[in-house]
PDB file of C-alpha atoms in Angstrom:
ATOM      1  CA  MET A 299      11.003   8.418  14.330  1.00  0.00           C
ATOM      2  CA  VAL A 300       8.602   7.658  11.525  1.00  0.00           C
ATOM      3  CA  HIS A 301       6.339   4.322  12.570  1.00  0.00           C
ATOM      4  CA  LEU A 302       3.584   2.489  10.272  1.00  0.00           C
ATOM      5  CA  GLU A 303       1.616   0.039  11.613  1.00  0.00           C
ATOM      6  CA  ALA A 304      -0.212  -2.011   8.939  1.00  0.00           C
ATOM      7  CA  SER A 305      -3.512  -3.964   9.473  1.00  0.00           C
ATOM      8  CA  GLY A 306      -6.778  -5.183   8.366  1.00  0.00           C
ATOM      9  CA  GLY A 307      -5.179  -8.783   6.266  1.00  0.00           C
ATOM     10  CA  GLY A 308      -7.339 -12.121   6.572  1.00  0.00           C
ATOM     11  CA  SER A 309      -8.629 -14.362   4.428  1.00  0.00           C
ATOM     12  CA  VAL A 310     -11.361 -14.033   1.959  1.00  0.00           C
ATOM     13  CA  GLN A 311     -13.296 -15.601  -1.004  1.00  0.00           C
ATOM     14  CA  ALA A 312     -12.616 -14.447  -4.379  1.00  0.00           C
ATOM     15  CA  GLY A 313     -15.046 -11.591  -5.178  1.00  0.00           C
ATOM     16  CA  GLY A 314     -14.855 -10.263  -1.292  1.00  0.00           C
ATOM     17  CA  SER A 315     -13.527  -7.044  -0.283  1.00  0.00           C
ATOM     18  CA  LEU A 316     -10.676  -6.187   2.804  1.00  0.00           C
ATOM     19  CA  THR A 317      -9.755  -2.465   3.768  1.00  0.00           C
ATOM     20  CA  LEU A 318      -6.363  -2.327   4.392  1.00  0.00           C
ATOM     21  CA  SER A 319      -5.204   0.494   6.578  1.00  0.00           C
ATOM     22  CA  CYS A 320      -1.873   1.829   7.798  1.00  0.00           C
ATOM     23  CA  ILE A 321      -1.806   3.829  11.279  1.00  0.00           C
ATOM     24  CA  ALA A 322       1.071   7.161  11.144  1.00  0.00           C
ATOM     25  CA  SER A 323       3.098   8.226  14.049  1.00  0.00           C
ATOM     26  CA  GLY A 324       6.038   9.652  14.963  1.00  0.00           C
ATOM     27  CA  GLY A 325       7.886  12.828  12.010  1.00  0.00           C
ATOM     28  CA  THR A 326       5.238  12.268   9.290  1.00  0.00           C
ATOM     29  CA  ASN A 327       6.049  15.607   7.901  1.00  0.00           C
ATOM     30  CA  SER A 328       9.398  13.716   7.183  1.00  0.00           C
ATOM     31  CA  TYR A 329       7.645  11.357   3.868  1.00  0.00           C
ATOM     32  CA  ASN A 330       4.665  13.481   1.681  1.00  0.00           C
ATOM     33  CA  SER A 331       4.524   9.940  -0.777  1.00  0.00           C
ATOM     34  CA  CYS A 332       2.643   7.011   0.406  1.00  0.00           C
ATOM     35  CA  ALA A 333       2.207   3.371  -1.136  1.00  0.00           C
ATOM     36  CA  TRP A 334       1.111  -0.270  -0.654  1.00  0.00           C
ATOM     37  CA  LEU A 335       3.462  -2.905  -1.548  1.00  0.00           C
ATOM     38  CA  ARG A 336       3.026  -6.853  -2.129  1.00  0.00           C
ATOM     39  CA  HIS A 337       4.533  -9.509  -2.071  1.00  0.00           C
ATOM     40  CA  GLY A 338       3.502 -13.160  -3.577  1.00  0.00           C
ATOM     41  CA  VAL A 339       4.620 -16.102  -2.504  1.00  0.00           C
ATOM     42  CA  GLY A 340       7.256 -17.253  -5.302  1.00  0.00           C
ATOM     43  CA  LYS A 341       6.862 -13.485  -7.355  1.00  0.00           C
ATOM     44  CA  GLU A 342       8.863 -10.425  -6.457  1.00  0.00           C
ATOM     45  CA  ARG A 343       7.882  -7.484  -4.426  1.00  0.00           C
ATOM     46  CA  GLU A 344       5.871  -4.880  -6.314  1.00  0.00           C
ATOM     47  CA  GLY A 345       4.296  -1.687  -5.665  1.00  0.00           C
ATOM     48  CA  VAL A 346       0.513  -1.716  -6.400  1.00  0.00           C
ATOM     49  CA  ALA A 347      -1.103   1.561  -5.364  1.00  0.00           C
ATOM     50  CA  ALA A 348       1.029   5.050  -4.317  1.00  0.00           C
ATOM     51  CA  ILE A 349      -0.592   8.886  -2.870  1.00  0.00           C
ATOM     52  CA  HIS A 350       1.384  11.509  -4.939  1.00  0.00           C
ATOM     53  CA  PRO A 351       2.453  14.632  -3.091  1.00  0.00           C
ATOM     54  CA  ASP A 352      -0.458  16.505  -4.581  1.00  0.00           C
ATOM     55  CA  GLY A 353      -2.857  13.730  -3.717  1.00  0.00           C
ATOM     56  CA  THR A 354      -2.803  11.957  -7.420  1.00  0.00           C
ATOM     57  CA  THR A 355      -2.400   7.749  -6.976  1.00  0.00           C
ATOM     58  CA  SER A 356      -0.864   5.395  -9.395  1.00  0.00           C
ATOM     59  CA  TYR A 357      -2.453   1.796  -9.693  1.00  0.00           C
ATOM     60  CA  ILE A 358      -0.635  -1.003 -11.600  1.00  0.00           C
ATOM     61  CA  ASP A 359      -2.637  -2.485 -13.898  1.00  0.00           C
ATOM     62  CA  SER A 360      -3.434  -5.713 -12.345  1.00  0.00           C
ATOM     63  CA  VAL A 361      -5.798  -3.597  -9.907  1.00  0.00           C
ATOM     64  CA  LYS A 362      -6.798  -0.836 -11.297  1.00  0.00           C
ATOM     65  CA  GLY A 363     -10.934  -0.543 -11.391  1.00  0.00           C
ATOM     66  CA  ARG A 364     -10.491  -2.710  -7.867  1.00  0.00           C
ATOM     67  CA  TYR A 365      -8.786  -1.088  -5.662  1.00  0.00           C
ATOM     68  CA  THR A 366      -8.787   2.783  -4.468  1.00  0.00           C
ATOM     69  CA  ILE A 367      -5.711   4.217  -2.319  1.00  0.00           C
ATOM     70  CA  SER A 368      -6.886   6.823  -0.012  1.00  0.00           C
ATOM     71  CA  ARG A 369      -4.640   8.719   3.363  1.00  0.00           C
ATOM     72  CA  ASP A 370      -5.844  10.786   5.541  1.00  0.00           C
ATOM     73  CA  SER A 371      -4.822  14.259   5.267  1.00  0.00           C
ATOM     74  CA  ILE A 372      -4.562  15.603   8.662  1.00  0.00           C
ATOM     75  CA  LYS A 373      -4.226  12.252  10.495  1.00  0.00           C
ATOM     76  CA  ASN A 374      -1.567  10.299   7.698  1.00  0.00           C
ATOM     77  CA  ASP A 375      -2.981   7.387   8.180  1.00  0.00           C
ATOM     78  CA  LEU A 376      -3.127   5.237   4.557  1.00  0.00           C
ATOM     79  CA  TYR A 377      -5.602   2.582   3.160  1.00  0.00           C
ATOM     80  CA  LEU A 378      -6.400   0.349   0.710  1.00  0.00           C
ATOM     81  CA  GLN A 379      -9.908  -0.599  -0.282  1.00  0.00           C
ATOM     82  CA  MET A 380     -10.020  -3.932  -1.870  1.00  0.00           C
ATOM     83  CA  ASN A 381     -12.960  -5.151  -3.825  1.00  0.00           C
ATOM     84  CA  SER A 382     -13.411  -7.784  -6.479  1.00  0.00           C
ATOM     85  CA  LEU A 383     -10.226  -9.864  -5.015  1.00  0.00           C
ATOM     86  CA  THR A 384      -8.753 -13.096  -6.788  1.00  0.00           C
ATOM     87  CA  PRO A 385      -6.832 -15.688  -5.720  1.00  0.00           C
ATOM     88  CA  GLU A 386      -3.827 -14.074  -7.150  1.00  0.00           C
ATOM     89  CA  ASP A 387      -4.070 -10.890  -4.649  1.00  0.00           C
ATOM     90  CA  THR A 388      -2.978 -13.315  -2.213  1.00  0.00           C
ATOM     91  CA  ALA A 389       0.303 -11.565  -0.788  1.00  0.00           C
ATOM     92  CA  ILE A 390       1.494 -10.115   2.638  1.00  0.00           C
ATOM     93  CA  TYR A 391       0.745  -6.318   2.189  1.00  0.00           C
ATOM     94  CA  TYR A 392       3.264  -3.582   3.307  1.00  0.00           C
ATOM     95  CA  CYS A 393       2.345   0.229   3.538  1.00  0.00           C
ATOM     96  CA  ALA A 394       5.714   2.341   2.964  1.00  0.00           C
ATOM     97  CA  ALA A 395       6.469   6.167   2.963  1.00  0.00           C
ATOM     98  CA  GLY A 396       8.606   8.593   1.115  1.00  0.00           C
ATOM     99  CA  ARG A 397       9.981  11.835   0.160  1.00  0.00           C
ATOM    100  CA  TRP A 398      11.191  12.934  -3.366  1.00  0.00           C
ATOM    101  CA  VAL A 399       9.850  10.308  -4.845  1.00  0.00           C
ATOM    102  CA  ALA A 400      10.439   9.530  -8.350  1.00  0.00           C
ATOM    103  CA  ASP A 401       8.299   6.357  -9.445  1.00  0.00           C
ATOM    104  CA  HIS A 402       5.620   6.395  -7.161  1.00  0.00           C
ATOM    105  CA  LEU A 403       5.298   2.021  -8.108  1.00  0.00           C
ATOM    106  CA  ARG A 404       8.969   0.994  -7.141  1.00  0.00           C
ATOM    107  CA  GLU A 405       9.657   0.056  -3.974  1.00  0.00           C
ATOM    108  CA  LEU A 406      13.433   1.172  -3.376  1.00  0.00           C
ATOM    109  CA  GLU A 407      12.193   4.919  -3.692  1.00  0.00           C
ATOM    110  CA  TYR A 408      10.916   4.270   0.260  1.00  0.00           C
ATOM    111  CA  THR A 409      12.383   4.928   2.990  1.00  0.00           C
ATOM    112  CA  TYR A 410       9.425   4.027   6.127  1.00  0.00           C
ATOM    113  CA  TRP A 411       8.137   0.533   6.113  1.00  0.00           C
ATOM    114  CA  GLY A 412       4.769  -0.958   8.182  1.00  0.00           C
ATOM    115  CA  GLN A 413       5.046  -4.433   9.161  1.00  0.00           C
ATOM    116  CA  GLY A 414       3.129  -6.348   6.933  1.00  0.00           C
ATOM    117  CA  THR A 415      -0.630  -7.860   6.504  1.00  0.00           C
ATOM    118  CA  GLN A 416      -1.617 -11.064   4.559  1.00  0.00           C
ATOM    119  CA  VAL A 417      -4.112 -11.384   2.626  1.00  0.00           C
ATOM    120  CA  THR A 418      -5.340 -14.565   1.656  1.00  0.00           C
ATOM    121  CA  VAL A 419      -7.955 -15.378  -1.378  1.00  0.00           C
ATOM    122  CA  SER A 420      -9.782 -18.306  -1.519  1.00  0.00           C
ATOM    123  CA  SER A 421     -10.655 -19.319  -5.201  1.00  0.00           C
TER     124      SER A 421
END
């Protein structure tokens, strides 16, 4: 059974940086696409960054140039480097994985989910 463990969240001031990690275990050959999604208070959950099976990446416009998603090809662990954080980035961040993903930033495409890690950015 696939298990995803997200960590690395915390509280930072605007302009700061955080790196999120998602440690994968069990049946990692069950998926080939991975993503980070977030859920802010009063907002819908949204995909922010994804890695496609061919290694290409997708980002929502609001994080382009600030976030970088990466994946350890051997361990299948997933990372999200977040720079120049703003209060609008405050949310619970989830890592997710799936197979046969068509829309890589769409939450319903993903089968496996980590438990979420809180990111809080103060102004």
